[in-house]
GROMACS .gro file of N, CA and C in nm:
model
  294
    1MET      N    1   0.084  -0.117   0.000
    1MET     CA    2   0.000   0.000   0.000
    1MET      C    3   0.089   0.124   0.000
    2LEU      N    4   0.035   0.233  -0.051
    2LEU     CA    5   0.107   0.360  -0.049
    2LEU      C    6   0.085   0.433   0.083
    3TYR      N    7   0.189   0.509   0.124
    3TYR     CA    8   0.182   0.589   0.246
    3TYR      C    9   0.242   0.726   0.218
    4VAL      N   10   0.182   0.828   0.278
    4VAL     CA   11   0.233   0.964   0.272
    4VAL      C   12   0.317   0.987   0.397
    5ILE      N   13   0.435   1.040   0.376
    5ILE     CA   14   0.520   1.085   0.487
    5ILE      C   15   0.536   1.235   0.468
    6TYR      N   16   0.467   1.312   0.553
    6TYR     CA   17   0.464   1.457   0.544
    6TYR      C   18   0.545   1.511   0.662
    7SER      N   19   0.653   1.580   0.629
    7SER     CA   20   0.744   1.627   0.733
    7SER      C   21   0.754   1.779   0.730
    8GLU      N   22   0.754   1.839   0.850
    8GLU     CA   23   0.763   1.984   0.863
    8GLU      C   24   0.895   2.019   0.931
    9ASP      N   25   0.969   2.111   0.870
    9ASP     CA   26   1.099   2.152   0.922
    9ASP      C   27   1.088   2.240   1.046
   10ILE      N   28   1.195   2.240   1.124
   10ILE     CA   29   1.212   2.339   1.229
   10ILE      C   30   1.242   2.472   1.161
   11PRO      N   31   1.226   2.583   1.229
   11PRO     CA   32   1.269   2.711   1.170
   11PRO      C   33   1.420   2.708   1.143
   12ASN      N   34   1.462   2.773   1.037
   12ASN     CA   35   1.604   2.784   1.003
   12ASN      C   36   1.675   2.650   0.993
   13SER      N   37   1.616   2.558   0.919
   13SER     CA   38   1.668   2.421   0.908
   13SER      C   39   1.775   2.404   0.802
   14LEU      N   40   1.804   2.508   0.725
   14LEU     CA   41   1.887   2.493   0.606
   14LEU      C   42   2.023   2.427   0.632
   15GLU      N   43   2.096   2.469   0.732
   15GLU     CA   44   2.229   2.411   0.755
   15GLU      C   45   2.219   2.264   0.796
   16LYS      N   46   2.122   2.231   0.881
   16LYS     CA   47   2.104   2.091   0.919
   16LYS      C   48   2.065   2.008   0.797
   17ARG      N   49   1.980   2.063   0.710
   17ARG     CA   50   1.941   1.994   0.586
   17ARG      C   51   2.065   1.967   0.500
   18ARG      N   52   2.147   2.069   0.483
   18ARG     CA   53   2.266   2.053   0.399
   18ARG      C   54   2.355   1.941   0.449
   19GLN      N   55   2.372   1.933   0.578
   19GLN     CA   56   2.460   1.832   0.636
   19GLN      C   57   2.403   1.691   0.621
   20ALA      N   58   2.273   1.675   0.638
   20ALA     CA   59   2.211   1.542   0.636
   20ALA      C   60   2.163   1.499   0.498
   21ARG      N   61   2.164   1.591   0.400
   21ARG     CA   62   2.104   1.563   0.269
   21ARG      C   63   2.163   1.441   0.197
   22PRO      N   64   2.295   1.422   0.192
   22PRO     CA   65   2.345   1.304   0.119
   22PRO      C   66   2.288   1.171   0.172
   23ALA      N   67   2.282   1.156   0.303
   23ALA     CA   68   2.228   1.032   0.360
   23ALA      C   69   2.078   1.022   0.337
   24HIS      N   70   2.008   1.134   0.344
   24HIS     CA   71   1.863   1.136   0.319
   24HIS      C   72   1.835   1.092   0.175
   25ILE      N   73   1.907   1.148   0.079
   25ILE     CA   74   1.887   1.115  -0.062
   25ILE      C   75   1.925   0.970  -0.089
   26GLU      N   76   2.028   0.921  -0.025
   26GLU     CA   77   2.070   0.782  -0.043
   26GLU      C   78   1.959   0.684  -0.002
   27ARG      N   79   1.891   0.712   0.107
   27ARG     CA   80   1.780   0.626   0.152
   27ARG      C   81   1.664   0.630   0.053
   28LEU      N   82   1.632   0.750   0.005
   28LEU     CA   83   1.524   0.763  -0.093
   28LEU      C   84   1.560   0.692  -0.223
   29GLN      N   85   1.686   0.703  -0.264
   29GLN     CA   86   1.730   0.637  -0.386
   29GLN      C   87   1.716   0.485  -0.374
   30ALA      N   88   1.745   0.432  -0.258
   30ALA     CA   89   1.730   0.287  -0.235
   30ALA      C   90   1.584   0.246  -0.252
   31LEU      N   91   1.490   0.324  -0.198
   31LEU     CA   92   1.348   0.294  -0.216
   31LEU      C   93   1.309   0.304  -0.364
   32LYS      N   94   1.362   0.405  -0.432
   32LYS     CA   95   1.333   0.423  -0.574
   32LYS      C   96   1.381   0.304  -0.655
   33GLU      N   97   1.500   0.257  -0.626
   33GLU     CA   98   1.556   0.142  -0.698
   33GLU      C   99   1.474   0.016  -0.677
   34GLN      N  100   1.403   0.009  -0.566
   34GLN     CA  101   1.313  -0.103  -0.537
   34GLN      C  102   1.176  -0.083  -0.603
   35GLY      N  103   1.158   0.031  -0.670
   35GLY     CA  104   1.031   0.061  -0.735
   35GLY      C  105   0.920   0.099  -0.639
   36ARG      N  106   0.956   0.153  -0.523
   36ARG     CA  107   0.858   0.180  -0.419
   36ARG      C  108   0.821   0.328  -0.402
   37VAL      N  109   0.888   0.418  -0.473
   37VAL     CA  110   0.861   0.561  -0.457
   37VAL      C  111   0.770   0.611  -0.568
   38LEU      N  112   0.658   0.671  -0.530
   38LEU     CA  113   0.570   0.736  -0.626
   38LEU      C  114   0.622   0.877  -0.653
   39LEU      N  115   0.656   0.949  -0.546
   39LEU     CA  116   0.719   1.081  -0.558
   39LEU      C  117   0.780   1.120  -0.426
   40ALA      N  118   0.875   1.212  -0.433
   40ALA     CA  119   0.940   1.263  -0.313
   40ALA      C  120   1.003   1.398  -0.344
   41GLY      N  121   0.999   1.488  -0.246
   41GLY     CA  122   1.063   1.616  -0.265
   41GLY      C  123   1.032   1.712  -0.151
   42PRO      N  124   1.104   1.825  -0.151
   42PRO     CA  125   1.087   1.924  -0.046
   42PRO      C  126   0.987   2.033  -0.083
   43PHE      N  127   0.949   2.111   0.018
   43PHE     CA  128   0.864   2.229   0.001
   43PHE      C  129   0.952   2.353   0.011
   44PRO      N  130   0.978   2.423  -0.101
   44PRO     CA  131   1.057   2.546  -0.093
   44PRO      C  132   0.988   2.649  -0.005
   45ALA      N  133   1.069   2.725   0.068
   45ALA     CA  134   1.015   2.827   0.158
   45ALA      C  135   0.959   2.947   0.082
   46ILE      N  136   1.001   2.963  -0.043
   46ILE     CA  137   0.951   3.071  -0.127
   46ILE      C  138   0.905   3.011  -0.260
   47ASP      N  139   0.839   3.090  -0.340
   47ASP     CA  140   0.784   3.044  -0.468
   47ASP      C  141   0.895   3.036  -0.573
   48SER      N  142   0.981   2.936  -0.556
   48SER     CA  143   1.095   2.918  -0.646
   48SER      C  144   1.145   2.775  -0.634
   49GLU      N  145   1.184   2.717  -0.747
   49GLU     CA  146   1.242   2.582  -0.743
   49GLU      C  147   1.380   2.582  -0.679
   50GLU      N  148   1.447   2.696  -0.682
   50GLU     CA  149   1.578   2.713  -0.619
   50GLU      C  150   1.569   2.824  -0.515
   51PRO      N  151   1.523   2.794  -0.393
   51PRO     CA  152   1.499   2.899  -0.295
   51PRO      C  153   1.624   2.955  -0.228
   52GLY      N  154   1.740   2.899  -0.258
   52GLY     CA  155   1.864   2.951  -0.200
   52GLY      C  156   1.861   2.953  -0.049
   53ASP      N  157   1.902   3.065   0.009
   53ASP     CA  158   1.909   3.077   0.154
   53ASP      C  159   1.774   3.074   0.225
   54ALA      N  160   1.664   3.089   0.149
   54ALA     CA  161   1.531   3.079   0.211
   54ALA      C  162   1.506   2.936   0.258
   55GLY      N  163   1.569   2.840   0.191
   55GLY     CA  164   1.560   2.701   0.233
   55GLY      C  165   1.427   2.635   0.206
   56MET      N  166   1.398   2.534   0.283
   56MET     CA  167   1.279   2.452   0.269
   56MET      C  168   1.197   2.456   0.398
   57THR      N  169   1.071   2.421   0.386
   57THR     CA  170   0.984   2.417   0.504
   57THR      C  171   0.940   2.277   0.541
   58GLY      N  172   0.977   2.179   0.461
   58GLY     CA  173   0.938   2.042   0.489
   58GLY      C  174   0.958   1.955   0.367
   59SER      N  175   0.907   1.832   0.375
   59SER     CA  176   0.923   1.735   0.268
   59SER      C  177   0.800   1.646   0.258
   60LEU      N  178   0.785   1.588   0.140
   60LEU     CA  179   0.676   1.493   0.115
   60LEU      C  180   0.734   1.371   0.046
   61VAL      N  181   0.699   1.255   0.097
   61VAL     CA  182   0.734   1.128   0.034
   61VAL      C  183   0.606   1.048   0.022
   62ILE      N  184   0.580   0.994  -0.095
   62ILE     CA  185   0.472   0.896  -0.112
   62ILE      C  186   0.538   0.771  -0.165
   63ALA      N  187   0.532   0.666  -0.085
   63ALA     CA  188   0.603   0.543  -0.119
   63ALA      C  189   0.525   0.422  -0.071
   64GLU      N  190   0.562   0.308  -0.126
   64GLU     CA  191   0.496   0.182  -0.093
   64GLU      C  192   0.567   0.113   0.023
   65PHE      N  193   0.487   0.071   0.120
   65PHE     CA  194   0.537  -0.006   0.234
   65PHE      C  195   0.437  -0.118   0.261
   66GLU      N  196   0.479  -0.217   0.336
   66GLU     CA  197   0.391  -0.330   0.370
   66GLU      C  198   0.281  -0.290   0.467
   67SER      N  199   0.309  -0.190   0.551
   67SER     CA  200   0.212  -0.151   0.654
   67SER      C  201   0.242  -0.010   0.703
   68LEU      N  202   0.147   0.046   0.775
   68LEU     CA  203   0.167   0.176   0.837
   68LEU      C  204   0.283   0.168   0.936
   69ALA      N  205   0.292   0.060   1.008
   69ALA     CA  206   0.401   0.044   1.105
   69ALA      C  207   0.536   0.046   1.035
   70GLU      N  208   0.547  -0.021   0.920
   70GLU     CA  209   0.674  -0.022   0.847
   70GLU      C  210   0.707   0.118   0.794
   71ALA      N  211   0.608   0.187   0.741
   71ALA     CA  212   0.630   0.323   0.690
   71ALA      C  213   0.674   0.416   0.804
   72THR      N  214   0.613   0.401   0.918
   72THR     CA  215   0.648   0.484   1.034
   72THR      C  216   0.789   0.452   1.082
   73ARG      N  217   0.824   0.325   1.088
   73ARG     CA  218   0.961   0.287   1.128
   73ARG      C  219   1.064   0.346   1.032
   74TRP      N  220   1.033   0.340   0.901
   74TRP     CA  221   1.124   0.394   0.801
   74TRP      C  222   1.140   0.546   0.822
   75ALA      N  223   1.029   0.615   0.841
   75ALA     CA  224   1.032   0.760   0.858
   75ALA      C  225   1.104   0.800   0.987
   76ASP      N  226   1.091   0.721   1.091
   76ASP     CA  227   1.149   0.754   1.221
   76ASP      C  228   1.301   0.759   1.220
   77VAL      N  229   1.364   0.690   1.125
   77VAL     CA  230   1.511   0.688   1.121
   77VAL      C  231   1.567   0.760   0.998
   78ASP      N  232   1.485   0.845   0.939
   78ASP     CA  233   1.534   0.927   0.828
   78ASP      C  234   1.648   1.015   0.879
   79PRO      N  235   1.752   1.033   0.799
   79PRO     CA  236   1.862   1.119   0.842
   79PRO      C  237   1.820   1.261   0.881
   80TYR      N  238   1.716   1.314   0.817
   80TYR     CA  239   1.667   1.447   0.856
   80TYR      C  240   1.605   1.443   0.995
   81VAL      N  241   1.538   1.335   1.030
   81VAL     CA  242   1.483   1.320   1.164
   81VAL      C  243   1.597   1.314   1.265
   82LEU      N  244   1.694   1.229   1.236
   82LEU     CA  245   1.807   1.210   1.328
   82LEU      C  246   1.891   1.337   1.345
   83ALA      N  247   1.895   1.421   1.240
   83ALA     CA  248   1.972   1.546   1.246
   83ALA      C  249   1.893   1.661   1.306
   84GLY      N  250   1.766   1.640   1.337
   84GLY     CA  251   1.684   1.745   1.396
   84GLY      C  252   1.629   1.846   1.296
   85VAL      N  253   1.621   1.809   1.167
   85VAL     CA  254   1.566   1.897   1.064
   85VAL      C  255   1.416   1.911   1.081
   86TYR      N  256   1.348   1.801   1.111
   86TYR     CA  257   1.203   1.801   1.118
   86TYR      C  258   1.153   1.824   1.260
   87GLN      N  259   1.050   1.907   1.271
   87GLN     CA  260   0.984   1.925   1.400
   87GLN      C  261   0.861   1.835   1.412
   88LYS      N  262   0.809   1.790   1.298
   88LYS     CA  263   0.690   1.704   1.299
   88LYS      C  264   0.689   1.617   1.175
   89VAL      N  265   0.657   1.489   1.193
   89VAL     CA  266   0.645   1.395   1.082
   89VAL      C  267   0.511   1.323   1.097
   90THR      N  268   0.433   1.325   0.990
   90THR     CA  269   0.303   1.257   0.988
   90THR      C  270   0.308   1.149   0.881
   91VAL      N  271   0.266   1.029   0.918
   91VAL     CA  272   0.262   0.916   0.824
   91VAL      C  273   0.118   0.868   0.816
   92LYS      N  274   0.065   0.860   0.692
   92LYS     CA  275  -0.073   0.819   0.673
   92LYS      C  276  -0.085   0.728   0.551
   93PRO      N  277  -0.180   0.634   0.555
   93PRO     CA  278  -0.209   0.556   0.434
   93PRO      C  279  -0.259   0.648   0.323
   94PHE      N  280  -0.232   0.610   0.199
   94PHE     CA  281  -0.270   0.693   0.084
   94PHE      C  282  -0.327   0.602  -0.025
   95LYS      N  283  -0.442   0.641  -0.077
   95LYS     CA  284  -0.504   0.567  -0.186
   95LYS      C  285  -0.497   0.651  -0.313
   96LYS      N  286  -0.418   0.607  -0.408
   96LYS     CA  287  -0.406   0.679  -0.535
   96LYS      C  288  -0.530   0.654  -0.618
   97THR      N  289  -0.595   0.761  -0.661
   97THR     CA  290  -0.715   0.750  -0.743
   97THR      C  291  -0.686   0.790  -0.887
   98ILE      N  292  -0.614   0.900  -0.904
   98ILE     CA  293  -0.578   0.947  -1.039
   98ILE      C  294  -0.428   0.964  -1.045
   0.00000   0.00000   0.00000
């Protein structure tokens, strides 16, 4: 089943994001290689694909997991979580309609 992982950054998260980004992307790439990622990406803090120093305000991942518990376990050890980038992470089942 698909699950949404919606994460909200702490204020001024840019430096922590920069430091943890390689490990974060590596984990997402592994899911992608398994064919489990529908989409993933950050929320720019401003209306721009390259927000520069404005940074990001959070991230969205929609990926396939066996269960809500598995999706939550995966999200709980994301490098951004471990680095303190996120202040809140919500994991919910998702039903793709279109």
